[in-house]
Amino acid sequence: MKIAVMGAMVEEITPLLERFKEYERVEFGGNRFYTLKYKGIDVTIAYSKIGKVNAALTASILINRFGAQKLLFSGVAGAVDETLHIGDLIAADYLVQHDLDITVFGHPYGFVPEGKIFIKSDEQLLQIADKTASSLGLTLKRGIIATGDQFINSHEKKEWIKKTFNANAIEMEGAGVAFVCDALGIPFFILRAISDAADAKAGFDFDEFLQSSSKISADFIIAMLERMA
Ligand code: SAH
């Protein structure tokens, strides 16, 4: 089986590379891809750089060039839901683009013709995640992740995203990955550990917790890979 594990930032994949230690490095399309074998699984790890376009490009390369049959995303996000605190894990049930707006033509937010507003993550991978969480004694929330090309650090903007999409967390890549995987028929799973609350102090919190939350997310992904092996 070939599985891709991607993040957006180098900090998000560093705990994975540190865990696996031995890998080959391949450059393609302006990115670095790390390939290795883990318990019979061919794993390719990469970070895309920030934002939906970068994320979509990397997901496409992981699938079309590296032959990924499943894609797991590991990273950090801002919490919208007040029950989510720094370091908590959330797995996306659905993903949506909060900054996609042609509403002047009568369409809902997040929609373009022939598209969908919400993309559903793979149920089988979500179930593997649930089992992984219970075996580790961890709480894994499921919810809606809203993606856009903006770092959200404002109460008003966050409340608007919450009200419009019923979102639980906000980040900048998930929906890009989801749309690519959905179009190409590749099961995907998007995991985020909370780094900030997308509020006025989000920039400060993000810098403070990027490393620790990236590690929490990456450790969970490694436990999932073990279960899948
Ligand atoms: N400090 C970085 C930029 C981080 S952008 C630099 O200078 O290079 C934030 C990243 O973390 C994105 O990849 C996004 O997916 C995620 N993220 C975490 N909190 C977020 C928030 N409040 N709003 C949007 N994205 C957030």
mmCIF file of C-alpha atoms and ligand atoms in Angstrom:
data_model
loop_
_atom_site.group_PDB
_atom_site.id
_atom_site.type_symbol
_atom_site.label_atom_id
_atom_site.label_comp_id
_atom_site.label_asym_id
_atom_site.label_seq_id
_atom_site.Cartn_x
_atom_site.Cartn_y
_atom_site.Cartn_z
ATOM 1 C CA MET A 1 0.000 0.000 0.000
ATOM 2 C CA LYS A 2 1.176 3.550 -0.787
ATOM 3 C CA ILE A 3 0.232 6.237 1.719
ATOM 4 C CA ALA A 4 1.044 9.937 1.553
ATOM 5 C CA VAL A 5 1.455 11.984 4.705
ATOM 6 C CA MET A 6 1.477 15.706 4.150
ATOM 7 C CA GLY A 7 1.698 18.900 6.159
ATOM 8 C CA ALA A 8 1.752 22.536 5.126
ATOM 9 C CA MET A 9 4.842 23.746 6.981
ATOM 10 C CA VAL A 10 8.208 22.139 7.603
ATOM 11 C CA GLU A 11 7.468 22.186 11.376
ATOM 12 C CA GLU A 12 4.449 19.970 10.757
ATOM 13 C CA ILE A 13 6.400 17.151 9.092
ATOM 14 C CA THR A 14 9.636 17.406 11.113
ATOM 15 C CA PRO A 15 8.348 15.098 13.912
ATOM 16 C CA LEU A 16 7.545 12.479 11.247
ATOM 17 C CA LEU A 17 10.985 12.681 9.633
ATOM 18 C CA GLU A 18 12.611 12.547 13.068
ATOM 19 C CA ARG A 19 10.616 9.425 13.911
ATOM 20 C CA PHE A 20 11.393 7.558 10.673
ATOM 21 C CA LYS A 21 15.025 8.745 10.391
ATOM 22 C CA GLU A 22 15.794 6.878 7.139
ATOM 23 C CA TYR A 23 14.253 8.133 3.932
ATOM 24 C CA GLU A 24 15.099 9.175 0.417
ATOM 25 C CA ARG A 25 14.651 12.749 -0.683
ATOM 26 C CA VAL A 26 13.208 13.588 -4.113
ATOM 27 C CA GLU A 27 12.714 17.113 -5.485
ATOM 28 C CA PHE A 28 9.744 17.799 -7.739
ATOM 29 C CA GLY A 29 7.624 20.847 -8.607
ATOM 30 C CA GLY A 30 9.484 23.101 -6.212
ATOM 31 C CA ASN A 31 8.941 20.768 -3.235
ATOM 32 C CA ARG A 32 10.814 18.032 -1.420
ATOM 33 C CA PHE A 33 9.275 14.580 -1.042
ATOM 34 C CA TYR A 34 10.599 12.035 1.456
ATOM 35 C CA THR A 35 10.010 8.370 0.636
ATOM 36 C CA LEU A 36 10.439 5.439 3.011
ATOM 37 C CA LYS A 37 9.125 2.003 3.842
ATOM 38 C CA TYR A 38 7.333 1.506 7.176
ATOM 39 C CA LYS A 39 6.035 -1.949 8.189
ATOM 40 C CA GLY A 40 5.339 -2.855 4.558
ATOM 41 C CA ILE A 41 3.751 0.498 3.661
ATOM 42 C CA ASP A 42 5.364 2.793 1.079
ATOM 43 C CA VAL A 43 5.153 6.185 2.736
ATOM 44 C CA THR A 44 5.778 9.536 1.030
ATOM 45 C CA ILE A 45 5.996 12.580 3.285
ATOM 46 C CA ALA A 46 5.923 16.186 2.097
ATOM 47 C CA TYR A 47 5.016 19.689 3.178
ATOM 48 C CA SER A 48 3.247 21.824 0.623
ATOM 49 C CA LYS A 49 3.946 25.377 1.850
ATOM 50 C CA ILE A 50 1.042 27.420 3.160
ATOM 51 C CA GLY A 51 -2.288 27.921 1.390
ATOM 52 C CA LYS A 52 -4.870 26.109 -0.713
ATOM 53 C CA VAL A 53 -3.055 26.366 -4.056
ATOM 54 C CA ASN A 54 0.191 24.963 -2.653
ATOM 55 C CA ALA A 55 -1.726 22.231 -0.829
ATOM 56 C CA ALA A 56 -3.655 21.227 -3.960
ATOM 57 C CA LEU A 57 -0.446 21.083 -6.005
ATOM 58 C CA THR A 58 1.324 18.868 -3.455
ATOM 59 C CA ALA A 59 -1.673 16.560 -3.030
ATOM 60 C CA SER A 60 -1.848 16.138 -6.832
ATOM 61 C CA ILE A 61 1.867 15.319 -7.034
ATOM 62 C CA LEU A 62 1.620 12.841 -4.145
ATOM 63 C CA ILE A 63 -1.172 11.030 -5.973
ATOM 64 C CA ASN A 64 -0.074 11.279 -9.605
ATOM 65 C CA ARG A 65 3.681 11.110 -9.325
ATOM 66 C CA PHE A 66 4.171 9.102 -6.108
ATOM 67 C CA GLY A 67 1.108 6.876 -6.558
ATOM 68 C CA ALA A 68 -0.464 7.584 -3.145
ATOM 69 C CA GLN A 69 -3.575 5.447 -2.629
ATOM 70 C CA LYS A 70 -4.556 7.190 0.605
ATOM 71 C CA LEU A 71 -3.595 10.623 1.926
ATOM 72 C CA LEU A 72 -3.264 11.666 5.575
ATOM 73 C CA PHE A 73 -2.761 15.330 6.471
ATOM 74 C CA SER A 74 -1.109 16.361 9.724
ATOM 75 C CA GLY A 75 -0.936 19.928 11.018
ATOM 76 C CA VAL A 76 -2.215 22.717 13.227
ATOM 77 C CA ALA A 77 -5.340 24.885 13.148
ATOM 78 C CA GLY A 78 -7.146 27.707 14.862
ATOM 79 C CA ALA A 79 -10.102 26.694 17.073
ATOM 80 C CA VAL A 80 -13.542 28.114 16.330
ATOM 81 C CA ASP A 81 -15.440 25.768 18.622
ATOM 82 C CA GLU A 82 -14.953 26.876 22.277
ATOM 83 C CA THR A 83 -14.657 23.276 23.432
ATOM 84 C CA LEU A 84 -11.367 22.971 21.502
ATOM 85 C CA HIS A 85 -8.255 24.076 23.365
ATOM 86 C CA ILE A 86 -4.583 24.321 22.450
ATOM 87 C CA GLY A 87 -3.196 20.846 21.771
ATOM 88 C CA ASP A 88 -6.639 19.253 21.225
ATOM 89 C CA LEU A 89 -7.101 17.099 18.133
ATOM 90 C CA ILE A 90 -9.785 17.511 15.511
ATOM 91 C CA ALA A 91 -10.389 15.288 12.496
ATOM 92 C CA ALA A 92 -12.324 16.827 9.628
ATOM 93 C CA ASP A 93 -15.624 15.169 8.866
ATOM 94 C CA TYR A 94 -16.238 17.801 6.192
ATOM 95 C CA LEU A 95 -14.132 20.559 4.648
ATOM 96 C CA VAL A 96 -15.245 23.820 3.083
ATOM 97 C CA GLN A 97 -13.578 26.866 1.469
ATOM 98 C CA HIS A 98 -14.678 29.821 3.594
ATOM 99 C CA ASP A 99 -13.175 32.424 1.248
ATOM 100 C CA LEU A 100 -14.853 31.218 -1.961
ATOM 101 C CA ASP A 101 -17.426 33.904 -2.704
ATOM 102 C CA ILE A 102 -19.551 34.410 -5.819
ATOM 103 C CA THR A 103 -22.621 35.172 -3.714
ATOM 104 C CA VAL A 104 -23.444 38.247 -5.847
ATOM 105 C CA PHE A 105 -24.736 35.763 -8.451
ATOM 106 C CA GLY A 106 -27.092 34.144 -5.965
ATOM 107 C CA HIS A 107 -24.841 31.225 -4.998
ATOM 108 C CA PRO A 108 -24.143 30.270 -1.386
ATOM 109 C CA TYR A 109 -20.752 30.960 0.202
ATOM 110 C CA GLY A 110 -18.195 28.247 -0.592
ATOM 111 C CA PHE A 111 -19.893 27.196 -3.827
ATOM 112 C CA VAL A 112 -19.027 27.423 -7.519
ATOM 113 C CA PRO A 113 -21.132 25.848 -10.298
ATOM 114 C CA GLU A 114 -20.540 22.092 -10.698
ATOM 115 C CA GLY A 115 -18.807 22.044 -7.309
ATOM 116 C CA LYS A 116 -19.809 21.074 -3.795
ATOM 117 C CA ILE A 117 -19.731 23.274 -0.710
ATOM 118 C CA PHE A 118 -18.695 20.528 1.709
ATOM 119 C CA ILE A 119 -16.369 17.614 0.932
ATOM 120 C CA LYS A 120 -16.615 14.552 3.172
ATOM 121 C CA SER A 121 -13.498 12.818 4.487
ATOM 122 C CA ASP A 122 -13.138 9.058 4.118
ATOM 123 C CA GLU A 123 -15.294 7.265 6.691
ATOM 124 C CA GLN A 124 -12.985 4.249 6.929
ATOM 125 C CA LEU A 125 -9.991 6.446 7.783
ATOM 126 C CA LEU A 126 -12.127 8.338 10.316
ATOM 127 C CA GLN A 127 -12.979 5.029 11.949
ATOM 128 C CA ILE A 128 -9.310 4.001 12.066
ATOM 129 C CA ALA A 129 -8.684 7.376 13.733
ATOM 130 C CA ASP A 130 -11.445 6.768 16.300
ATOM 131 C CA LYS A 131 -9.943 3.382 17.183
ATOM 132 C CA THR A 132 -6.467 4.901 17.369
ATOM 133 C CA ALA A 133 -7.742 7.604 19.732
ATOM 134 C CA SER A 134 -9.436 5.146 22.058
ATOM 135 C CA SER A 135 -6.394 2.869 22.139
ATOM 136 C CA LEU A 136 -4.240 5.858 23.120
ATOM 137 C CA GLY A 137 -6.834 7.187 25.585
ATOM 138 C CA LEU A 138 -7.088 10.439 23.614
ATOM 139 C CA THR A 139 -10.122 12.523 22.731
ATOM 140 C CA LEU A 140 -10.511 13.056 19.006
ATOM 141 C CA LYS A 141 -13.201 15.482 18.004
ATOM 142 C CA ARG A 142 -14.843 15.252 14.563
ATOM 143 C CA GLY A 143 -16.090 18.397 12.918
ATOM 144 C CA ILE A 144 -16.169 20.841 10.045
ATOM 145 C CA ILE A 145 -12.886 22.428 9.058
ATOM 146 C CA ALA A 146 -13.086 25.705 7.141
ATOM 147 C CA THR A 147 -10.155 26.521 4.862
ATOM 148 C CA GLY A 148 -9.153 29.868 3.360
ATOM 149 C CA ASP A 149 -6.076 31.760 2.227
ATOM 150 C CA GLN A 150 -6.036 33.936 5.347
ATOM 151 C CA PHE A 151 -4.622 33.560 8.838
ATOM 152 C CA ILE A 152 -7.664 34.340 10.998
ATOM 153 C CA ASN A 153 -6.917 36.438 14.068
ATOM 154 C CA SER A 154 -10.147 38.317 14.545
ATOM 155 C CA HIS A 155 -13.147 37.495 16.684
ATOM 156 C CA GLU A 156 -15.591 38.901 14.089
ATOM 157 C CA LYS A 157 -14.160 36.951 11.169
ATOM 158 C CA LYS A 158 -14.072 33.798 13.225
ATOM 159 C CA GLU A 159 -17.706 34.239 14.314
ATOM 160 C CA TRP A 160 -18.740 34.812 10.692
ATOM 161 C CA ILE A 161 -17.061 31.539 9.627
ATOM 162 C CA LYS A 162 -18.671 29.737 12.540
ATOM 163 C CA LYS A 163 -22.138 31.091 11.726
ATOM 164 C CA THR A 164 -21.872 30.608 7.950
ATOM 165 C CA PHE A 165 -20.378 27.091 7.831
ATOM 166 C CA ASN A 166 -20.957 25.723 11.339
ATOM 167 C CA ALA A 167 -17.176 25.247 11.425
ATOM 168 C CA ASN A 168 -15.214 23.863 14.376
ATOM 169 C CA ALA A 169 -11.711 24.833 13.237
ATOM 170 C CA ILE A 170 -9.992 27.048 10.655
ATOM 171 C CA GLU A 171 -6.855 26.503 8.629
ATOM 172 C CA MET A 172 -5.403 27.205 5.195
ATOM 173 C CA GLU A 173 -4.951 23.893 3.321
ATOM 174 C CA GLY A 174 -7.473 21.179 4.230
ATOM 175 C CA ALA A 175 -10.174 21.924 1.653
ATOM 176 C CA GLY A 176 -7.530 22.204 -1.105
ATOM 177 C CA VAL A 177 -6.362 18.674 -0.319
ATOM 178 C CA ALA A 178 -9.944 17.433 0.060
ATOM 179 C CA PHE A 179 -11.057 18.744 -3.342
ATOM 180 C CA VAL A 180 -8.099 17.099 -5.112
ATOM 181 C CA CYS A 181 -8.565 13.751 -3.351
ATOM 182 C CA ASP A 182 -12.311 13.786 -3.882
ATOM 183 C CA ALA A 183 -11.938 14.520 -7.600
ATOM 184 C CA LEU A 184 -9.315 11.786 -8.028
ATOM 185 C CA GLY A 185 -11.080 9.204 -5.859
ATOM 186 C CA ILE A 186 -8.357 9.006 -3.201
ATOM 187 C CA PRO A 187 -9.496 8.408 0.413
ATOM 188 C CA PHE A 188 -8.177 11.192 2.636
ATOM 189 C CA PHE A 189 -8.036 12.171 6.290
ATOM 190 C CA ILE A 190 -7.295 15.665 7.642
ATOM 191 C CA LEU A 191 -6.047 15.926 11.217
ATOM 192 C CA ARG A 192 -5.244 19.143 13.075
ATOM 193 C CA ALA A 193 -4.048 19.886 16.582
ATOM 194 C CA ILE A 194 -5.111 23.302 17.824
ATOM 195 C CA SER A 195 -2.370 25.964 17.892
ATOM 196 C CA ASP A 196 -4.485 29.050 18.637
ATOM 197 C CA ALA A 197 -8.064 30.295 18.959
ATOM 198 C CA ALA A 198 -8.116 32.429 15.762
ATOM 199 C CA ASP A 199 -8.594 35.493 17.974
ATOM 200 C CA ALA A 200 -6.611 38.686 18.574
ATOM 201 C CA LYS A 201 -3.749 36.752 20.207
ATOM 202 C CA ALA A 202 -3.667 33.996 17.574
ATOM 203 C CA GLY A 203 -0.393 35.200 16.014
ATOM 204 C CA PHE A 204 1.354 35.010 19.370
ATOM 205 C CA ASP A 205 -0.204 31.649 20.345
ATOM 206 C CA PHE A 206 0.571 30.165 16.943
ATOM 207 C CA ASP A 207 4.298 30.909 17.321
ATOM 208 C CA GLU A 208 4.233 29.562 20.864
ATOM 209 C CA PHE A 209 2.414 26.294 20.124
ATOM 210 C CA LEU A 210 3.259 25.445 16.492
ATOM 211 C CA GLN A 211 5.942 22.963 17.472
ATOM 212 C CA SER A 212 4.137 21.201 20.328
ATOM 213 C CA SER A 213 0.806 20.951 18.475
ATOM 214 C CA SER A 214 2.551 19.734 15.282
ATOM 215 C CA LYS A 215 4.107 16.952 17.351
ATOM 216 C CA ILE A 216 0.734 15.957 18.883
ATOM 217 C CA SER A 217 -0.778 15.681 15.398
ATOM 218 C CA ALA A 218 2.231 13.843 13.897
ATOM 219 C CA ASP A 219 2.353 11.331 16.772
ATOM 220 C CA PHE A 220 -1.302 10.527 16.185
ATOM 221 C CA ILE A 221 -0.688 10.003 12.441
ATOM 222 C CA ILE A 222 2.188 7.613 13.247
ATOM 223 C CA ALA A 223 -0.143 5.625 15.517
ATOM 224 C CA MET A 224 -2.673 5.475 12.684
ATOM 225 C CA LEU A 225 -0.014 4.199 10.263
ATOM 226 C CA GLU A 226 0.875 1.488 12.778
ATOM 227 C CA ARG A 227 -2.748 0.415 12.900
ATOM 228 C CA MET A 228 -2.989 0.438 9.101
ATOM 229 C CA ALA A 229 0.209 -1.614 8.614
HETATM 230 N N1 SAH B 1 4.083 31.949 10.987
HETATM 231 C C1 SAH B 1 4.064 31.389 9.650
HETATM 232 C C2 SAH B 1 2.697 31.531 8.977
HETATM 233 C C3 SAH B 1 1.659 30.601 9.574
HETATM 234 S S1 SAH B 1 0.158 30.625 8.697
HETATM 235 C C4 SAH B 1 5.139 32.077 8.822
HETATM 236 O O1 SAH B 1 5.468 33.215 9.084
HETATM 237 O O2 SAH B 1 5.635 31.441 7.879
HETATM 238 C C5 SAH B 1 -0.768 29.475 9.675
HETATM 239 C C6 SAH B 1 -0.634 28.007 9.337
HETATM 240 O O3 SAH B 1 -1.217 27.230 10.360
HETATM 241 C C7 SAH B 1 -1.375 27.583 8.078
HETATM 242 O O4 SAH B 1 -0.705 26.529 7.452
HETATM 243 C C8 SAH B 1 -2.760 27.183 8.594
HETATM 244 O O5 SAH B 1 -3.222 25.992 7.973
HETATM 245 C C9 SAH B 1 -2.592 26.920 10.091
HETATM 246 N N2 SAH B 1 -3.356 27.789 11.011
HETATM 247 C C10 SAH B 1 -3.204 27.743 12.359
HETATM 248 N N3 SAH B 1 -3.980 28.678 12.953
HETATM 249 C C11 SAH B 1 -4.660 29.318 11.975
HETATM 250 C C12 SAH B 1 -5.586 30.404 11.969
HETATM 251 N N4 SAH B 1 -5.944 31.021 13.086
HETATM 252 N N5 SAH B 1 -6.078 30.835 10.766
HETATM 253 C C13 SAH B 1 -5.693 30.222 9.631
HETATM 254 N N6 SAH B 1 -4.799 29.214 9.576
HETATM 255 C C14 SAH B 1 -4.272 28.753 10.733
#
